[in-house]
Short mmCIF file of C-alpha atoms in Angstrom, two decimals:
data_model
loop_
_atom_site.label_atom_id
_atom_site.label_comp_id
_atom_site.label_asym_id
_atom_site.label_seq_id
_atom_site.Cartn_x
_atom_site.Cartn_y
_atom_site.Cartn_z
CA MET S 20 -85.25 -105.92 -59.25
CA ALA S 21 -87.61 -108.65 -59.24
CA PRO S 22 -90.58 -108.24 -62.04
CA GLY S 23 -93.88 -106.54 -59.84
CA LEU S 24 -91.98 -106.18 -56.70
CA GLU S 25 -92.54 -102.41 -57.09
CA GLU S 26 -95.95 -102.77 -57.59
CA GLU S 27 -96.43 -104.73 -54.23
CA LEU S 28 -95.03 -102.14 -52.36
CA THR S 29 -96.72 -99.55 -53.82
CA CYS S 30 -99.53 -97.86 -52.07
CA PRO S 31 -103.39 -97.75 -53.79
CA VAL S 32 -104.13 -94.52 -52.79
CA CYS S 33 -101.04 -92.27 -53.83
CA ARG S 34 -99.34 -94.63 -56.02
CA ASP S 35 -96.30 -94.71 -54.42
CA ILE S 36 -93.81 -96.67 -52.39
CA PHE S 37 -95.64 -97.55 -48.84
CA GLU S 38 -94.90 -94.62 -45.98
CA ASP S 39 -95.04 -95.96 -42.44
CA PRO S 40 -97.79 -98.44 -43.74
CA VAL S 41 -100.94 -99.63 -42.19
CA PHE S 42 -103.32 -102.80 -42.71
CA LEU S 43 -107.08 -103.03 -42.08
CA PRO S 44 -108.90 -106.35 -41.11
CA CYS S 45 -109.25 -106.72 -44.66
CA SER S 46 -105.79 -107.24 -45.38
CA HIS S 47 -105.21 -104.58 -47.53
CA SER S 48 -102.38 -101.87 -46.89
CA PHE S 49 -101.81 -98.24 -47.43
CA CYS S 50 -99.88 -95.37 -46.31
CA ARG S 51 -100.82 -93.99 -42.74
CA ASP S 52 -101.51 -90.47 -43.98
CA CYS S 53 -103.12 -91.20 -46.90
CA LEU S 54 -105.53 -93.07 -45.31
CA LYS S 55 -106.11 -90.22 -42.72
CA ARG S 56 -106.43 -87.98 -46.02
CA TRP S 57 -109.33 -90.54 -47.43
CA TRP S 58 -111.53 -90.79 -44.46
CA LYS S 59 -111.44 -87.38 -44.19
CA LYS S 60 -113.48 -86.91 -46.69
CA LYS S 61 -115.92 -89.73 -45.50
CA GLN S 62 -118.83 -90.07 -43.03
CA VAL S 63 -118.00 -94.00 -42.45
CA LEU S 64 -114.20 -95.76 -42.20
CA LYS S 65 -113.98 -98.06 -45.22
CA CYS S 66 -111.01 -99.44 -47.04
CA PRO S 67 -110.23 -97.56 -50.24
CA VAL S 68 -110.20 -100.71 -52.09
CA CYS S 69 -112.38 -103.09 -51.12
CA LYS S 70 -115.11 -100.89 -49.24
CA ASN S 71 -116.07 -102.97 -46.05
CA ALA S 72 -115.98 -101.54 -43.19
CA CYS S 73 -112.85 -100.92 -40.35
CA GLY S 74 -113.46 -101.08 -36.83
CA SER S 75 -110.99 -98.61 -35.22
CA LYS S 76 -109.26 -95.53 -36.15
CA ARG S 77 -105.99 -96.43 -35.54
CA PRO S 78 -105.13 -99.66 -37.88
CA PRO S 79 -102.00 -101.34 -36.83
CA CYS S 80 -98.74 -100.71 -38.29
CA ASN S 81 -97.48 -103.44 -40.86
CA LEU S 82 -94.23 -103.90 -39.41
CA ALA S 83 -93.20 -106.52 -42.00
CA LEU S 84 -94.22 -104.29 -45.23
CA LYS S 85 -92.75 -101.47 -43.94
CA ASN S 86 -89.31 -103.13 -43.71
CA ALA S 87 -89.38 -104.51 -47.33
CA CYS S 88 -90.02 -101.11 -48.39
CA GLU S 89 -86.83 -99.45 -46.48
CA ALA S 90 -84.73 -102.17 -48.04
CA PHE S 91 -85.86 -101.74 -51.49
CA LEU S 92 -85.58 -98.01 -51.13
CA LEU S 93 -82.05 -98.59 -49.89
CA GLU S 94 -81.25 -101.02 -52.99
CA ARG S 95 -82.47 -98.46 -55.37
CA ALA S 96 -81.18 -95.98 -54.03
CA GLU S 97 -77.10 -97.75 -52.92
CA PRO S 98 -74.79 -97.69 -56.10
CA GLU S 99 -73.79 -100.86 -57.47
CA HIS S 100 -71.82 -103.41 -54.97
CA LEU S 101 -68.36 -104.71 -56.36
CA CYS S 102 -66.60 -107.76 -54.93
CA GLY S 103 -64.23 -106.68 -51.97
CA LEU S 104 -61.83 -109.14 -53.34
CA HIS S 105 -61.73 -108.68 -56.78
CA SER S 106 -63.22 -105.13 -57.45
CA GLU S 107 -65.98 -107.05 -59.79
CA SER S 108 -69.87 -106.43 -59.54
CA LEU S 109 -71.81 -109.46 -58.01
CA LYS S 110 -73.64 -111.74 -60.31
CA LEU S 111 -74.23 -114.57 -58.52
CA PHE S 112 -75.59 -116.19 -55.62
CA CYS S 113 -73.40 -118.97 -53.62
CA LEU S 114 -76.55 -121.32 -52.04
CA ASP S 115 -73.60 -123.48 -49.96
CA HIS S 116 -72.02 -120.13 -48.50
CA GLN S 117 -74.98 -117.61 -48.63
CA GLU S 118 -73.46 -115.05 -49.48
CA PRO S 119 -73.18 -112.63 -53.24
CA ILE S 120 -69.92 -113.47 -55.21
CA CYS S 121 -68.65 -112.48 -58.60
CA LEU S 122 -68.07 -114.03 -61.63
CA ILE S 123 -63.88 -114.89 -60.67
CA CYS S 124 -64.96 -115.96 -57.09
CA ARG S 125 -67.34 -118.34 -58.68
CA ASP S 126 -64.10 -120.15 -60.62
CA SER S 127 -61.85 -119.72 -57.43
CA ASP S 128 -61.25 -122.62 -54.60
CA ALA S 129 -62.96 -121.14 -52.14
CA HIS S 130 -66.29 -122.00 -54.10
CA ARG S 131 -65.07 -125.25 -55.72
CA SER S 132 -68.64 -127.86 -56.51
CA HIS S 133 -71.02 -125.28 -54.81
CA ARG S 134 -74.27 -124.38 -56.33
CA PHE S 135 -74.91 -120.72 -57.58
CA ARG S 136 -77.93 -118.88 -59.00
CA PRO S 137 -78.49 -115.50 -60.31
CA ILE S 138 -78.25 -112.56 -57.82
CA SER S 139 -82.21 -111.42 -58.39
CA GLU S 140 -83.57 -115.45 -58.60
CA ALA S 141 -82.12 -115.69 -55.04
CA ALA S 142 -83.12 -112.46 -53.90
CA LEU S 143 -86.65 -113.50 -55.20
CA ASP S 144 -86.29 -117.00 -53.50
CA LEU S 145 -85.41 -114.97 -50.51
CA ARG S 146 -87.96 -112.96 -50.66
CA GLU S 147 -90.57 -115.71 -50.97
CA GLU S 148 -89.53 -117.38 -47.76
CA LEU S 149 -89.42 -114.40 -45.79
CA ARG S 150 -92.94 -113.95 -47.14
CA LYS S 151 -93.75 -117.48 -46.11
CA SER S 152 -91.98 -117.22 -42.63
CA LEU S 153 -94.41 -113.80 -42.13
CA GLU S 154 -97.58 -115.52 -43.03
CA PRO S 155 -97.92 -117.19 -39.50
CA LEU S 156 -97.44 -114.05 -37.59
CA GLN S 157 -99.75 -111.60 -40.22
CA ASP S 158 -102.48 -114.65 -39.59
CA HIS S 159 -101.90 -114.23 -35.78
CA LEU S 160 -101.66 -111.10 -35.87
CA LYS S 161 -105.46 -110.70 -37.75
CA LEU S 162 -106.15 -113.36 -35.18
CA LEU S 163 -105.43 -110.72 -32.73
CA VAL S 164 -106.85 -108.11 -33.87
CA GLN S 165 -110.19 -109.99 -34.07
CA VAL S 166 -110.08 -111.81 -30.97
CA LYS S 167 -109.44 -107.38 -29.41
CA GLY S 168 -112.67 -106.65 -31.64
CA SER S 169 -114.56 -109.20 -29.71
CA PHE S 170 -112.71 -108.00 -26.47
CA ASP S 171 -114.11 -104.44 -27.61
CA HIS S 172 -117.53 -105.79 -28.21
CA ALA S 173 -117.72 -107.26 -24.58
CA ALA S 174 -116.46 -104.29 -22.83
CA GLU S 175 -119.91 -102.29 -25.02
CA HIS S 176 -121.87 -104.95 -23.54
CA VAL S 177 -120.72 -104.41 -20.39
CA GLN S 178 -121.49 -100.91 -19.96
CA LEU S 179 -124.57 -101.68 -21.70
CA GLN S 180 -125.54 -103.68 -18.61
CA ALA S 181 -124.07 -101.93 -16.37
CA GLN S 182 -126.55 -98.80 -17.27
CA GLN S 183 -129.28 -101.61 -17.54
CA ALA S 184 -128.95 -102.72 -14.28
CA GLU S 185 -128.57 -98.93 -12.96
CA ALA S 186 -131.48 -98.30 -14.41
CA ARG S 187 -133.65 -101.19 -13.23
CA ILE S 188 -131.96 -100.29 -10.03
CA LYS S 189 -133.14 -96.66 -9.90
CA GLU S 190 -136.75 -97.79 -10.84
CA GLN S 191 -136.75 -101.04 -8.40
CA PHE S 192 -135.61 -98.16 -5.23
CA GLN S 193 -138.15 -95.46 -6.68
CA GLU S 194 -141.14 -97.94 -6.18
CA LEU S 195 -139.72 -98.31 -3.28
CA HIS S 196 -139.05 -94.77 -2.18
CA LEU S 197 -142.59 -93.74 -3.21
CA PHE S 198 -144.30 -96.41 -0.87
CA LEU S 199 -142.13 -95.55 1.93
CA GLN S 200 -143.11 -91.66 1.51
CA GLU S 201 -146.88 -92.69 0.87
CA GLU S 202 -146.51 -94.62 4.44
CA GLU S 203 -145.15 -91.92 5.66
CA GLU S 204 -147.89 -89.79 4.78
CA ALA S 205 -150.85 -91.77 5.53
CA ARG S 206 -149.11 -92.81 9.43
CA ILE S 207 -149.17 -88.93 10.50
CA ASP S 208 -152.44 -88.48 8.69
CA ALA S 209 -153.96 -91.12 11.09
CA LEU S 210 -151.67 -89.52 14.16
CA ARG S 211 -152.82 -85.87 13.05
CA GLU S 212 -156.36 -87.20 12.84
CA GLU S 213 -156.52 -88.74 16.56
CA GLU S 214 -154.63 -85.64 18.01
CA GLU S 215 -157.26 -83.77 16.02
CA GLN S 216 -160.50 -86.02 17.41
CA LYS S 217 -158.49 -86.33 21.37
CA VAL S 218 -158.11 -82.44 21.71
CA GLN S 219 -161.46 -81.77 20.22
CA ALA S 220 -162.85 -84.46 23.18
CA LEU S 221 -160.74 -82.40 25.43
CA SER S 222 -161.73 -78.72 24.40
CA HIS S 223 -165.60 -79.60 24.72
CA LYS S 224 -164.91 -80.63 28.24
CA THR S 225 -162.66 -77.60 28.72
CA GLU S 226 -165.33 -75.37 27.54
CA GLY S 227 -167.80 -76.95 29.65
CA LEU S 228 -165.36 -76.84 32.67
CA ARG S 229 -164.45 -73.07 32.22
CA LYS S 230 -168.25 -72.27 32.07
CA GLU S 231 -168.80 -73.66 35.78
CA ILE S 232 -165.61 -71.93 36.58
CA ALA S 233 -166.74 -68.70 35.71
CA ALA S 234 -170.25 -69.36 37.14
CA LEU S 235 -168.89 -70.51 40.56
CA SER S 236 -166.67 -67.65 40.95
CA ASP S 237 -169.67 -65.13 40.13
CA VAL S 238 -171.50 -66.24 43.04
CA ILE S 239 -168.35 -67.00 45.27
CA TRP S 240 -167.35 -63.34 44.28
CA SER S 241 -170.64 -61.81 45.09
CA ALA S 242 -170.85 -63.66 48.61
CA GLU S 243 -167.13 -62.63 49.32
CA GLU S 244 -168.20 -58.64 48.69
CA GLU S 245 -171.30 -59.11 51.29
CA LEU S 246 -168.83 -60.62 53.72
CA THR S 247 -166.77 -57.39 53.93
CA ALA S 248 -170.47 -55.18 53.68
CA ALA S 249 -171.74 -52.93 56.95
CA ASP S 250 -173.21 -55.18 59.39
CA LEU S 251 -176.54 -53.51 58.42
CA SER S 252 -176.18 -54.55 54.88
CA PHE S 253 -174.93 -57.56 55.42
CA ILE S 254 -177.82 -58.33 57.50
CA GLN S 255 -180.52 -57.07 54.61
CA ASN S 256 -178.96 -59.02 51.80
CA GLN S 257 -177.32 -62.05 53.80
CA LYS S 258 -180.96 -64.28 52.82
CA THR S 259 -181.09 -63.42 48.76
CA VAL S 260 -176.57 -64.14 48.80
CA VAL S 261 -177.55 -67.39 50.48
CA GLU S 262 -180.30 -68.69 48.70
CA ARG S 263 -178.47 -67.73 45.87
CA VAL S 264 -175.48 -70.12 47.08
CA GLN S 265 -177.42 -72.99 47.80
CA ARG S 266 -179.00 -73.12 44.33
CA CYS S 267 -175.30 -73.71 43.17
CA HIS S 268 -175.11 -77.76 42.70
CA LEU S 269 -171.79 -79.03 42.94
CA LEU S 270 -171.14 -81.34 40.22
CA ASP S 271 -168.53 -84.37 40.40
CA VAL S 272 -164.69 -82.48 39.52
CA PRO S 273 -164.72 -84.67 35.97
CA ARG S 274 -161.92 -86.71 35.34
CA LEU S 275 -159.70 -87.60 32.74
CA LEU S 276 -161.69 -90.97 30.83
CA SER S 277 -159.83 -93.85 29.41
CA GLY S 278 -158.28 -93.53 26.15
CA ALA S 279 -158.11 -89.48 26.72
CA LEU S 280 -154.33 -89.46 25.64
CA MET S 281 -152.81 -90.17 22.34
CA ASP S 282 -152.31 -93.87 21.57
CA ALA S 283 -148.51 -93.55 20.96
CA ALA S 284 -148.17 -97.05 21.00
CA LYS S 285 -149.81 -97.98 17.80
CA HIS S 286 -148.30 -95.44 16.01
CA VAL S 287 -145.02 -95.65 16.79
CA GLY S 288 -144.64 -99.36 18.20
CA ASN S 289 -143.05 -101.88 15.83
CA LEU S 290 -143.00 -99.49 13.07
CA SER S 291 -140.60 -100.37 10.34
CA PHE S 292 -141.86 -104.40 11.10
CA ARG S 293 -145.39 -103.36 10.26
CA VAL S 294 -144.30 -101.23 7.28
CA TRP S 295 -141.63 -104.21 6.30
CA THR S 296 -144.83 -106.56 6.39
CA LYS S 297 -147.27 -104.52 4.53
CA MET S 298 -144.42 -103.58 1.60
CA LYS S 299 -143.78 -107.63 1.47
CA GLU S 300 -147.28 -107.02 -0.39
CA MET S 301 -146.09 -104.70 -3.00
CA VAL S 302 -142.70 -106.56 -3.25
CA SER S 303 -142.18 -110.35 -5.26
CA PHE S 304 -139.88 -112.99 -4.82
CA SER S 305 -138.50 -115.52 -7.43
CA PRO S 306 -136.74 -118.54 -6.30
CA VAL S 307 -134.89 -118.57 -10.04
CA ILE S 308 -133.34 -115.88 -11.64
CA LEU S 309 -132.57 -116.55 -14.85
CA ASP S 310 -128.33 -115.60 -16.12
CA PRO S 311 -128.60 -113.67 -19.30
CA ASN S 312 -124.76 -114.38 -19.50
CA THR S 313 -126.13 -117.74 -20.10
CA ALA S 314 -128.83 -117.13 -22.47
CA GLU S 315 -129.01 -117.43 -26.35
CA ALA S 316 -128.51 -115.13 -29.08
CA GLY S 317 -132.06 -115.75 -30.08
CA LEU S 318 -133.52 -115.17 -26.44
CA LEU S 319 -135.26 -112.20 -24.90
CA LEU S 320 -135.02 -112.02 -21.14
CA SER S 321 -137.54 -109.86 -19.23
CA GLU S 322 -136.32 -106.70 -16.98
CA ASP S 323 -136.73 -109.06 -13.73
CA LEU S 324 -135.28 -111.61 -15.19
CA THR S 325 -137.75 -114.48 -14.59
CA SER S 326 -139.21 -114.44 -18.23
CA VAL S 327 -137.82 -115.74 -21.07
CA ARG S 328 -139.09 -115.95 -24.53
CA ARG S 329 -137.72 -116.36 -28.14
CA GLY S 330 -137.07 -112.94 -30.07
CA PRO S 331 -134.98 -111.45 -32.98
CA ARG S 332 -131.10 -112.73 -32.37
CA GLN S 333 -129.06 -110.40 -30.52
CA GLU S 334 -125.37 -109.33 -31.51
CA LEU S 335 -124.08 -110.52 -27.91
CA PRO S 336 -120.29 -111.70 -26.52
CA GLU S 337 -119.10 -115.27 -27.61
CA ASN S 338 -118.74 -115.85 -23.58
CA PRO S 339 -117.88 -119.26 -21.95
CA GLU S 340 -121.06 -119.17 -20.34
CA ARG S 341 -123.05 -118.57 -23.41
CA LEU S 342 -125.38 -121.78 -24.68
CA ASP S 343 -125.15 -122.19 -28.07
CA PHE S 344 -128.37 -124.62 -28.48
CA HIS S 345 -130.88 -122.22 -29.58
CA GLY S 346 -133.71 -121.20 -27.24
CA MET S 347 -131.97 -121.94 -23.87
CA VAL S 348 -130.98 -120.24 -20.94
CA LEU S 349 -129.64 -121.29 -17.36
CA GLY S 350 -130.78 -120.17 -13.76
CA SER S 351 -128.05 -117.81 -12.12
CA GLU S 352 -127.45 -119.58 -9.10
CA GLY S 353 -126.04 -123.65 -9.42
CA PHE S 354 -128.05 -125.88 -6.29
CA CYS S 355 -125.29 -128.30 -4.60
CA SER S 356 -127.30 -128.93 -1.26
CA GLY S 357 -130.88 -128.88 0.25
CA THR S 358 -134.25 -128.88 -1.14
CA HIS S 359 -135.59 -125.99 -3.83
CA SER S 360 -139.04 -125.65 -5.46
CA TRP S 361 -140.36 -123.30 -8.33
CA SER S 362 -142.66 -123.26 -10.70
CA VAL S 363 -143.21 -122.45 -14.61
CA ALA S 364 -146.02 -121.22 -16.01
CA VAL S 365 -145.68 -122.37 -19.90
CA GLY S 366 -149.15 -121.16 -21.00
CA ARG S 367 -149.64 -121.87 -24.51
CA SER S 368 -146.28 -122.22 -25.09
CA ARG S 369 -145.98 -125.42 -27.75
CA ALA S 370 -142.46 -125.59 -27.71
CA TRP S 371 -140.55 -125.95 -24.23
CA PHE S 372 -138.76 -127.83 -21.70
CA VAL S 373 -137.86 -127.33 -18.07
CA GLY S 374 -135.21 -128.89 -15.83
CA VAL S 375 -131.88 -128.87 -14.33
CA ALA S 376 -128.93 -129.25 -16.12
CA ALA S 377 -125.58 -130.56 -14.28
CA GLU S 378 -122.28 -127.94 -14.28
CA SER S 379 -120.73 -130.22 -16.19
CA PHE S 380 -123.71 -129.84 -19.19
CA ARG S 381 -121.26 -128.74 -22.43
CA ARG S 382 -122.45 -125.29 -23.40
CA LYS S 383 -120.70 -124.55 -26.82
CA GLY S 384 -120.40 -126.70 -29.87
CA PRO S 385 -123.44 -129.33 -30.52
CA THR S 386 -125.83 -130.02 -27.81
CA ASP S 387 -126.33 -133.20 -26.52
CA LEU S 388 -129.63 -133.10 -24.64
CA SER S 389 -128.72 -136.63 -22.73
CA GLY S 390 -125.57 -135.45 -21.21
CA GLY S 391 -126.39 -134.12 -18.17
CA VAL S 392 -129.83 -132.85 -18.48
CA TRP S 393 -133.16 -133.95 -17.04
CA ALA S 394 -135.99 -132.60 -18.06
CA VAL S 395 -139.92 -132.45 -18.72
CA ALA S 396 -141.07 -131.22 -22.74
CA PHE S 397 -143.46 -130.63 -24.90
CA SER S 398 -142.77 -130.43 -28.55
CA LYS S 399 -145.33 -131.36 -31.62
CA GLY S 400 -148.25 -132.23 -29.64
CA ASN S 401 -146.29 -134.84 -27.13
CA TYR S 402 -144.73 -134.58 -24.17
CA ILE S 403 -141.44 -136.26 -23.44
CA SER S 404 -139.21 -136.94 -20.93
CA ILE S 405 -135.37 -135.94 -21.41
CA SER S 406 -132.74 -137.55 -19.12
CA PRO S 407 -129.07 -139.29 -20.18
CA ARG S 408 -131.55 -142.06 -20.74
CA ASP S 409 -133.05 -142.52 -23.75
CA PRO S 410 -135.91 -139.71 -24.17
CA SER S 411 -139.17 -141.15 -23.08
CA PRO S 412 -142.98 -140.46 -23.55
CA LEU S 413 -144.96 -138.88 -20.83
CA HIS S 414 -149.12 -138.79 -20.50
CA PRO S 415 -149.90 -136.67 -18.22
CA GLU S 416 -153.26 -135.73 -17.21
CA ARG S 417 -154.05 -132.85 -19.02
CA LYS S 418 -152.94 -130.35 -20.39
CA LEU S 419 -149.89 -128.64 -18.72
CA LYS S 420 -150.27 -125.10 -17.97
CA ASN S 421 -147.78 -124.65 -14.99
CA ILE S 422 -145.15 -126.96 -14.28
CA SER S 423 -143.53 -127.61 -10.90
CA VAL S 424 -140.24 -128.63 -9.95
CA HIS S 425 -138.76 -129.88 -6.89
CA LEU S 426 -135.39 -131.05 -6.25
CA ASP S 427 -133.83 -132.56 -3.69
CA TRP S 428 -130.32 -132.68 -4.07
CA GLY S 429 -129.33 -134.27 -0.92
CA ARG S 430 -131.53 -137.20 -1.87
CA GLY S 431 -130.87 -137.11 -5.64
CA ARG S 432 -134.45 -136.82 -6.03
CA LEU S 433 -135.96 -134.55 -9.07
CA THR S 434 -139.89 -134.14 -8.90
CA PHE S 435 -142.46 -132.72 -11.61
CA THR S 436 -145.93 -132.44 -10.71
CA ASP S 437 -148.70 -130.27 -12.13
CA PRO S 438 -149.40 -127.64 -9.73
CA GLN S 439 -153.14 -127.27 -10.16
CA THR S 440 -154.14 -130.86 -9.46
CA GLN S 441 -150.73 -132.08 -7.41
CA ALA S 442 -150.73 -135.06 -10.05
CA HIS S 443 -147.91 -136.88 -10.44
CA ILE S 444 -146.03 -135.74 -13.93
CA GLN S 445 -142.46 -137.16 -13.77
CA GLU S 446 -139.53 -138.19 -10.92
CA PHE S 447 -135.99 -139.03 -11.65
CA THR S 448 -133.07 -140.55 -9.26
CA LEU S 449 -129.84 -138.16 -9.98
CA GLY S 450 -126.67 -139.64 -9.50
CA HIS S 451 -124.41 -136.48 -9.20
CA THR S 452 -121.87 -134.75 -7.12
CA GLU S 453 -122.06 -131.50 -9.03
CA ALA S 454 -124.06 -128.15 -8.22
CA LEU S 455 -127.63 -128.56 -10.91
CA PHE S 456 -128.60 -125.50 -12.48
CA PRO S 457 -132.56 -124.99 -13.65
CA LEU S 458 -132.48 -124.81 -17.45
CA PHE S 459 -134.94 -123.58 -19.52
CA TYR S 460 -135.77 -124.24 -23.53
CA THR S 461 -138.16 -122.24 -25.31
CA GLY S 462 -138.92 -122.22 -29.41
CA SER S 463 -141.75 -119.91 -28.71
CA ASP S 464 -142.02 -115.63 -28.50
CA LEU S 465 -144.64 -116.68 -25.71
CA PRO S 466 -142.87 -116.78 -22.65
CA LEU S 467 -142.06 -118.58 -19.76
CA ARG S 468 -142.29 -117.39 -16.01
CA ILE S 469 -141.09 -118.71 -13.56
CA SER S 470 -142.69 -118.05 -10.06
CA LEU S 471 -142.72 -119.18 -6.57
CA SER S 472 -146.14 -120.76 -6.59
CA PRO S 473 -148.51 -121.76 -9.63
CA CYS S 474 -151.39 -119.53 -9.95
CA ALA S 475 -154.63 -121.17 -8.97
CA ASP S 476 -157.24 -122.75 -11.33
CA GLU S 477 -159.68 -119.56 -10.84
CA ASP S 478 -156.21 -117.58 -11.89
CA GLN S 479 -155.53 -119.40 -14.66
CA GLU S 480 -156.97 -117.37 -17.30
CA GLU S 481 -155.80 -114.19 -15.98
CA CYS S 482 -151.91 -116.11 -15.36
CA ASP S 483 -152.43 -117.28 -19.87
CA ALA S 484 -153.30 -113.59 -20.50
CA LEU S 485 -150.50 -112.08 -18.59
CA LEU S 486 -148.37 -114.80 -20.36
CA ASP S 487 -149.31 -114.10 -23.63
CA ASN S 488 -149.09 -110.12 -23.01
CA GLU S 489 -152.83 -109.99 -23.09
CA ASP S 490 -153.02 -111.11 -26.93
CA VAL S 491 -154.49 -114.25 -27.59
CA VAL S 492 -153.06 -115.77 -30.86
CA ASP S 493 -153.82 -118.92 -32.54
CA ASP S 494 -151.03 -121.23 -31.87
CA GLU S 495 -151.25 -122.54 -35.53
CA ASP S 496 -150.07 -119.05 -36.45
CA LYS S 497 -147.34 -119.15 -34.20
CA ASN S 498 -143.80 -119.36 -35.53
CA GLU S 499 -142.81 -121.72 -32.98
CA GLU S 500 -139.91 -124.42 -32.98
CA GLY S 501 -139.25 -127.67 -32.10
CA ILE S 502 -136.98 -129.18 -29.44
#
């Protein structure tokens, strides 16, 4: 038996030979039952030896160690093996025939000129050889465990994304439902108000007619009564009755005036279209939506995915779309035809760039901004033009608070302007045949916000306050990074 082998096959918890051994990400192994009993007393799953946190309650089986333990126990339990030819103890290992032999076999013609090693030394060498052959498998197993951990993390992140998206959808529809409910109530109130006005007007006229009908009915009834009276009585009362009849002035028969009925067309005509037109006043549209799956881990995106700023670094999945370059995020849609325009409010941020990146732009590893990026940047007080050519300085007429970007993919032109003055800032001629994605970088915790059109000059102060979260801060005190 090799010295120290039994120690290597001993569980650190029960101090006995491993039974159903499992191993942890830290590479320490334990009996499965020993580990369960150890964890049962603990609130946090940690390795009993190095105290490192363990990611799973079901660590994988250490098959190689299990086989080694079984072989060790079998060797220790079995009686001494004897040579089948000479009934002598097997003391040597023939390196040429790769089999154990006795001392008599060593001197036989069958093993003439062969090489031999003591059984214990040969077993030690063979075990070491097996151990080395297992190392690639063990390393690969560790890698698979790590990848599984990253997949588990990605699955948790997917669930979190779904929960956040569901909450946002419900919030948006709740606002729409509230708007529609309020709009329905307002239109029904207007309908009821007109109904009341029209009914009151008709009721007023009806009351006048009722009085006139009553008066005429009384005169007619009296006259008709006299017509049935005796001749003498009729003659005596005739003059009075005639005078009463003649005093009744017959008025023009009233007619319904124009507009007496409900204006149904005003209330129900094109109703859905008019509600939709009004609804447009409460909704917003952004020509570019940020893709959170491309955002570097140190960025925070708004719920509506139209603004981005620096924040505390997050634990995010290392998916292929995500950019390694700090402070950078792409738009969710790549453009490969047509014309597209968007504006970006940069406010008081002192480190930013706005532009486009080719679909082939390298997202992992060291980022080369000259490889498939066209942008206008601001860093350390200077404006810079970034393109596959060398960066060059820019000199806008005034400090930029907004940047308008216009991409004409068909003509291969990318134009940047100051939307407040319409002043030209930079124009690139793009030689490309692939999709172009809007690209943004910020080194500040002051957000960049995307919009369809920029703030007007008179609204700029309000826009700045919105971008600065209504908290005006001196830029010199901000922890901002250069490009």
